[in-house]
Amino acid sequence: MTGEPAHDADLQDNVRDLVDVPSVEVISRAAVMLMSSAAEKLGLGAEDPDTAPERDLDEARRLITALAGLVTASVEYLGAHAGPIRDGLQTLQRAFREASAFPDAPGQGPGEKYTGPVY
């Protein structure tokens, strides 16, 4: 590479137009991004989640709730992707409950107003 800025034509070759991306792929990618971010905020990427500097339960709650809303609103369109995404959401909801010093009552945890109680 010569250090010259990329030309629009070069960028065009490397970027898919959103119009060409199926909706299930856009929704699935958004869900995976929310799941990954929530897992990091729960400290699940660390050797010891309880002492992870990234742990932020308030941020995790927001991300899990957003994920629950997305999944609930789009489940009918996800087809075969729905099961694994729902499983990931429930895993995060349980991890949040376990990480909380004072766990929410069933039905009051992050996203549970959309998914129902997670035990």
Coordinates of N, CA and C in Angstrom, one line a residue:
M1 N 0.8 -1.2 0.0 CA 0.0 0.0 0.0 C 0.9 1.2 0.0
T2 N 0.5 2.2 -0.7 CA 1.4 3.4 -0.9 C 1.0 4.5 0.0
G3 N 0.1 4.3 0.9 CA -0.3 5.4 1.8 C -1.3 6.4 1.3
E4 N -1.7 6.2 0.0 CA -2.7 7.0 -0.6 C -4.1 6.7 -0.1
P5 N -4.9 7.7 0.0 CA -6.3 7.4 0.5 C -7.0 6.5 -0.5
A6 N -7.9 5.6 0.1 CA -8.6 4.7 -0.7 C -9.6 5.5 -1.6
H7 N -9.8 5.0 -2.8 CA -10.8 5.7 -3.7 C -12.2 5.1 -3.4
D8 N -13.2 5.9 -3.7 CA -14.5 5.4 -3.5 C -14.8 4.1 -4.2
A9 N -14.2 3.9 -5.4 CA -14.5 2.6 -6.1 C -13.9 1.4 -5.3
D10 N -12.7 1.7 -4.7 CA -12.1 0.6 -3.9 C -13.0 0.3 -2.7
L11 N -13.5 1.3 -2.0 CA -14.3 1.1 -0.9 C -15.6 0.4 -1.3
Q12 N -16.1 0.7 -2.4 CA -17.4 0.1 -3.0 C -17.2 -1.4 -3.1
D13 N -16.0 -1.8 -3.5 CA -15.8 -3.2 -3.7 C -15.8 -4.0 -2.4
N14 N -15.4 -3.3 -1.3 CA -15.3 -4.0 0.0 C -16.5 -3.9 0.9
V15 N -17.5 -3.1 0.5 CA -18.6 -2.9 1.4 C -19.9 -3.3 0.6
R16 N -20.7 -4.1 1.4 CA -22.0 -4.5 0.8 C -23.0 -3.4 1.0
D17 N -23.8 -3.2 0.0 CA -24.9 -2.2 0.2 C -25.9 -2.8 1.2
L18 N -26.4 -2.0 2.1 CA -27.4 -2.5 3.0 C -28.6 -3.0 2.3
V19 N -28.9 -2.5 1.1 CA -30.1 -3.0 0.4 C -29.9 -4.4 0.0
D20 N -28.7 -4.9 -0.1 CA -28.5 -6.3 -0.4 C -28.4 -7.3 0.8
V21 N -28.5 -6.7 2.0 CA -28.4 -7.6 3.2 C -29.8 -8.0 3.6
P22 N -30.1 -9.2 3.7 CA -31.4 -9.7 4.2 C -31.7 -9.2 5.6
S23 N -32.9 -8.9 5.9 CA -33.3 -8.4 7.2 C -32.9 -9.3 8.3
V24 N -33.0 -10.6 8.1 CA -32.7 -11.6 9.2 C -31.2 -11.4 9.6
E25 N -30.4 -11.1 8.6 CA -28.9 -10.9 8.9 C -28.7 -9.6 9.7
V26 N -29.4 -8.6 9.3 CA -29.2 -7.3 10.0 C -29.7 -7.5 11.5
I27 N -30.9 -8.1 11.7 CA -31.4 -8.3 13.0 C -30.5 -9.2 13.8
S28 N -30.0 -10.3 13.2 CA -29.1 -11.3 13.9 C -27.8 -10.6 14.3
R29 N -27.2 -9.8 13.4 CA -26.0 -9.1 13.7 C -26.2 -8.1 14.9
A30 N -27.3 -7.4 14.9 CA -27.6 -6.5 16.0 C -27.7 -7.3 17.3
A31 N -28.4 -8.4 17.2 CA -28.6 -9.2 18.4 C -27.2 -9.7 19.0
V32 N -26.4 -10.2 18.1 CA -25.0 -10.7 18.5 C -24.2 -9.5 19.1
M33 N -24.3 -8.3 18.5 CA -23.6 -7.2 19.1 C -24.1 -6.9 20.5
L34 N -25.4 -6.9 20.7 CA -26.0 -6.6 22.0 C -25.6 -7.7 23.0
M35 N -25.6 -8.9 22.5 CA -25.2 -10.1 23.4 C -23.7 -9.9 23.8
S36 N -22.9 -9.7 22.9 CA -21.4 -9.6 23.1 C -21.2 -8.4 24.1
S37 N -21.8 -7.3 23.9 CA -21.5 -6.2 24.7 C -22.1 -6.4 26.1
A38 N -23.3 -7.0 26.3 CA -23.8 -7.4 27.6 C -22.9 -8.4 28.3
A39 N -22.4 -9.3 27.6 CA -21.5 -10.3 28.2 C -20.2 -9.6 28.8
E40 N -19.7 -8.7 28.0 CA -18.5 -7.9 28.5 C -18.9 -7.1 29.7
K41 N -20.0 -6.5 29.7 CA -20.4 -5.6 30.8 C -20.7 -6.5 32.1
L42 N -21.1 -7.8 31.9 CA -21.2 -8.7 33.0 C -19.9 -9.2 33.5
G43 N -18.8 -8.9 32.8 CA -17.5 -9.4 33.1 C -17.2 -10.8 32.7
L44 N -18.1 -11.4 31.8 CA -18.0 -12.8 31.4 C -16.7 -13.1 30.6
G45 N -16.1 -12.1 30.1 CA -14.9 -12.3 29.3 C -13.6 -12.4 30.2
A46 N -13.8 -12.1 31.4 CA -12.7 -12.0 32.4 C -12.5 -13.4 33.0
E47 N -11.3 -13.6 33.5 CA -11.0 -14.9 34.3 C -11.9 -15.0 35.5
D48 N -12.1 -13.8 36.2 CA -12.9 -13.8 37.4 C -14.0 -12.7 37.2
P49 N -15.2 -13.0 36.7 CA -16.2 -11.9 36.5 C -16.4 -11.0 37.6
D50 N -16.3 -11.6 38.9 CA -16.6 -10.7 40.1 C -15.6 -9.6 40.2
T51 N -14.4 -9.7 39.7 CA -13.4 -8.6 39.9 C -13.1 -8.0 38.5
A52 N -13.8 -8.3 37.5 CA -13.5 -7.7 36.2 C -13.7 -6.2 36.2
P53 N -12.7 -5.5 35.7 CA -12.8 -4.0 35.7 C -13.9 -3.6 34.7
E54 N -14.3 -4.4 33.7 CA -15.3 -4.0 32.7 C -16.7 -4.2 33.3
R55 N -16.9 -4.9 34.4 CA -18.2 -5.2 34.9 C -18.9 -3.9 35.2
D56 N -20.1 -3.8 34.7 CA -21.0 -2.6 34.9 C -22.4 -3.1 34.7
L57 N -23.1 -3.5 35.9 CA -24.4 -4.1 35.8 C -25.5 -3.1 35.3
D58 N -25.3 -1.8 35.5 CA -26.3 -0.9 35.0 C -26.3 -0.9 33.5
E59 N -25.1 -0.9 32.9 CA -24.9 -1.0 31.4 C -25.4 -2.3 30.9
A60 N -25.1 -3.4 31.6 CA -25.5 -4.7 31.2 C -27.1 -4.8 31.2
R61 N -27.7 -4.2 32.2 CA -29.2 -4.2 32.3 C -29.8 -3.6 31.0
R62 N -29.2 -2.4 30.6 CA -29.7 -1.7 29.5 C -29.6 -2.5 28.2
L63 N -28.4 -3.2 28.0 CA -28.1 -3.9 26.8 C -29.0 -5.2 26.8
I64 N -29.2 -5.9 27.9 CA -30.0 -7.0 27.9 C -31.5 -6.7 27.7
T65 N -32.0 -5.6 28.2 CA -33.3 -5.1 27.9 C -33.5 -4.8 26.5
A66 N -32.5 -4.1 25.9 CA -32.6 -3.8 24.4 C -32.6 -5.1 23.6
L67 N -31.8 -6.0 24.0 CA -31.8 -7.3 23.3 C -33.1 -8.0 23.4
A68 N -33.7 -8.0 24.6 CA -35.0 -8.7 24.8 C -36.1 -8.0 23.9
G69 N -36.1 -6.7 23.8 CA -37.0 -6.0 23.0 C -36.9 -6.3 21.5
L70 N -35.6 -6.4 21.1 CA -35.3 -6.7 19.7 C -35.8 -8.2 19.4
V71 N -35.5 -9.1 20.3 CA -35.8 -10.5 20.1 C -37.3 -10.7 20.1
T72 N -38.0 -10.1 21.0 CA -39.4 -10.2 21.1 C -40.1 -9.6 19.9
A73 N -39.6 -8.5 19.4 CA -40.3 -7.8 18.3 C -40.0 -8.5 17.0
S74 N -38.9 -9.3 16.9 CA -38.5 -9.8 15.6 C -38.5 -11.4 15.5
V75 N -38.9 -12.0 16.6 CA -38.8 -13.5 16.7 C -39.4 -14.2 15.5
E76 N -40.5 -13.7 15.0 CA -41.2 -14.3 13.9 C -40.5 -14.3 12.6
Y77 N -39.5 -13.4 12.5 CA -38.7 -13.2 11.3 C -37.4 -13.9 11.3
L78 N -37.0 -14.4 12.5 CA -35.7 -15.0 12.7 C -35.5 -16.4 12.3
G79 N -36.6 -17.1 12.1 CA -36.6 -18.5 11.6 C -35.7 -19.4 12.5
A80 N -34.7 -20.1 11.9 CA -33.8 -21.0 12.6 C -32.9 -20.2 13.6
H81 N -32.7 -18.9 13.4 CA -31.9 -18.1 14.3 C -32.5 -17.8 15.6
A82 N -33.9 -17.9 15.7 CA -34.6 -17.5 16.9 C -34.2 -18.3 18.1
G83 N -34.1 -19.6 18.0 CA -33.8 -20.5 19.2 C -32.4 -20.1 19.8
P84 N -31.3 -20.1 19.0 CA -30.0 -19.7 19.6 C -30.0 -18.3 20.2
I85 N -30.7 -17.4 19.6 CA -30.7 -16.0 20.1 C -31.4 -15.9 21.4
R86 N -32.6 -16.6 21.4 CA -33.3 -16.7 22.7 C -32.5 -17.3 23.8
D87 N -31.8 -18.4 23.5 CA -31.0 -19.1 24.5 C -29.9 -18.2 25.0
G88 N -29.3 -17.4 24.1 CA -28.3 -16.5 24.5 C -28.8 -15.4 25.4
L89 N -30.0 -14.9 25.1 CA -30.7 -13.9 25.9 C -30.9 -14.4 27.3
Q90 N -31.5 -15.6 27.4 CA -31.8 -16.2 28.7 C -30.5 -16.5 29.5
T91 N -29.5 -16.9 28.8 CA -28.2 -17.1 29.5 C -27.7 -15.8 30.1
L92 N -27.8 -14.7 29.4 CA -27.4 -13.4 29.9 C -28.3 -12.9 31.1
Q93 N -29.6 -13.2 30.9 CA -30.5 -12.8 32.0 C -30.2 -13.6 33.3
R94 N -29.9 -14.9 33.2 CA -29.5 -15.7 34.4 C -28.2 -15.2 34.9
A95 N -27.2 -14.9 34.0 CA -25.9 -14.4 34.5 C -26.0 -13.1 35.2
F96 N -26.9 -12.2 34.8 CA -27.2 -10.9 35.4 C -27.7 -11.2 36.8
R97 N -28.7 -12.1 37.0 CA -29.3 -12.4 38.2 C -28.2 -12.9 39.2
E98 N -27.3 -13.8 38.7 CA -26.3 -14.4 39.5 C -25.3 -13.3 40.0
A99 N -25.0 -12.3 39.1 CA -24.0 -11.3 39.4 C -24.6 -10.2 40.3
S100 N -25.9 -10.1 40.5 CA -26.5 -9.1 41.3 C -26.4 -9.4 42.8
A101 N -25.9 -8.4 43.5 CA -25.9 -8.6 45.0 C -27.3 -8.7 45.6
F102 N -28.2 -8.0 45.0 CA -29.6 -8.1 45.3 C -30.4 -8.4 44.1
P103 N -30.6 -9.7 43.8 CA -31.3 -10.0 42.5 C -32.7 -9.5 42.4
D104 N -33.1 -9.1 41.2 CA -34.5 -8.6 41.0 C -35.4 -9.8 41.2
A105 N -36.7 -9.4 41.6 CA -37.7 -10.4 41.7 C -38.0 -11.0 40.4
P106 N -38.4 -12.3 40.3 CA -38.8 -12.9 39.0 C -39.7 -12.0 38.2
G107 N -39.4 -11.7 37.0 CA -40.3 -10.9 36.2 C -39.8 -9.4 36.2
Q108 N -38.9 -9.1 37.1 CA -38.4 -7.7 37.2 C -37.0 -7.5 36.7
G109 N -36.3 -8.6 36.3 CA -35.0 -8.5 35.8 C -34.9 -7.8 34.4
P110 N -33.7 -7.6 33.9 CA -33.5 -7.0 32.6 C -34.2 -7.7 31.5
G111 N -35.1 -7.0 30.8 CA -35.8 -7.6 29.6 C -36.9 -8.5 30.0
E112 N -37.1 -8.8 31.2 CA -38.2 -9.7 31.6 C -39.6 -9.2 31.4
K113 N -39.7 -7.9 31.2 CA -41.1 -7.4 30.9 C -41.4 -7.8 29.4
Y114 N -40.4 -8.1 28.6 CA -40.7 -8.6 27.3 C -40.7 -10.1 27.1
T115 N -39.9 -10.8 27.9 CA -39.7 -12.2 27.8 C -40.5 -13.0 28.8
G116 N -40.9 -12.4 29.9 CA -41.5 -13.1 31.0 C -40.4 -13.5 32.0
P117 N -40.7 -14.0 33.1 CA -39.7 -14.3 34.2 C -38.7 -15.4 33.7
V118 N -37.5 -15.1 34.1 CA -36.4 -16.1 33.8 C -35.9 -16.5 35.2
Y119 N -35.8 -17.8 35.4 CA -35.4 -18.4 36.7 C -34.0 -19.0 36.6

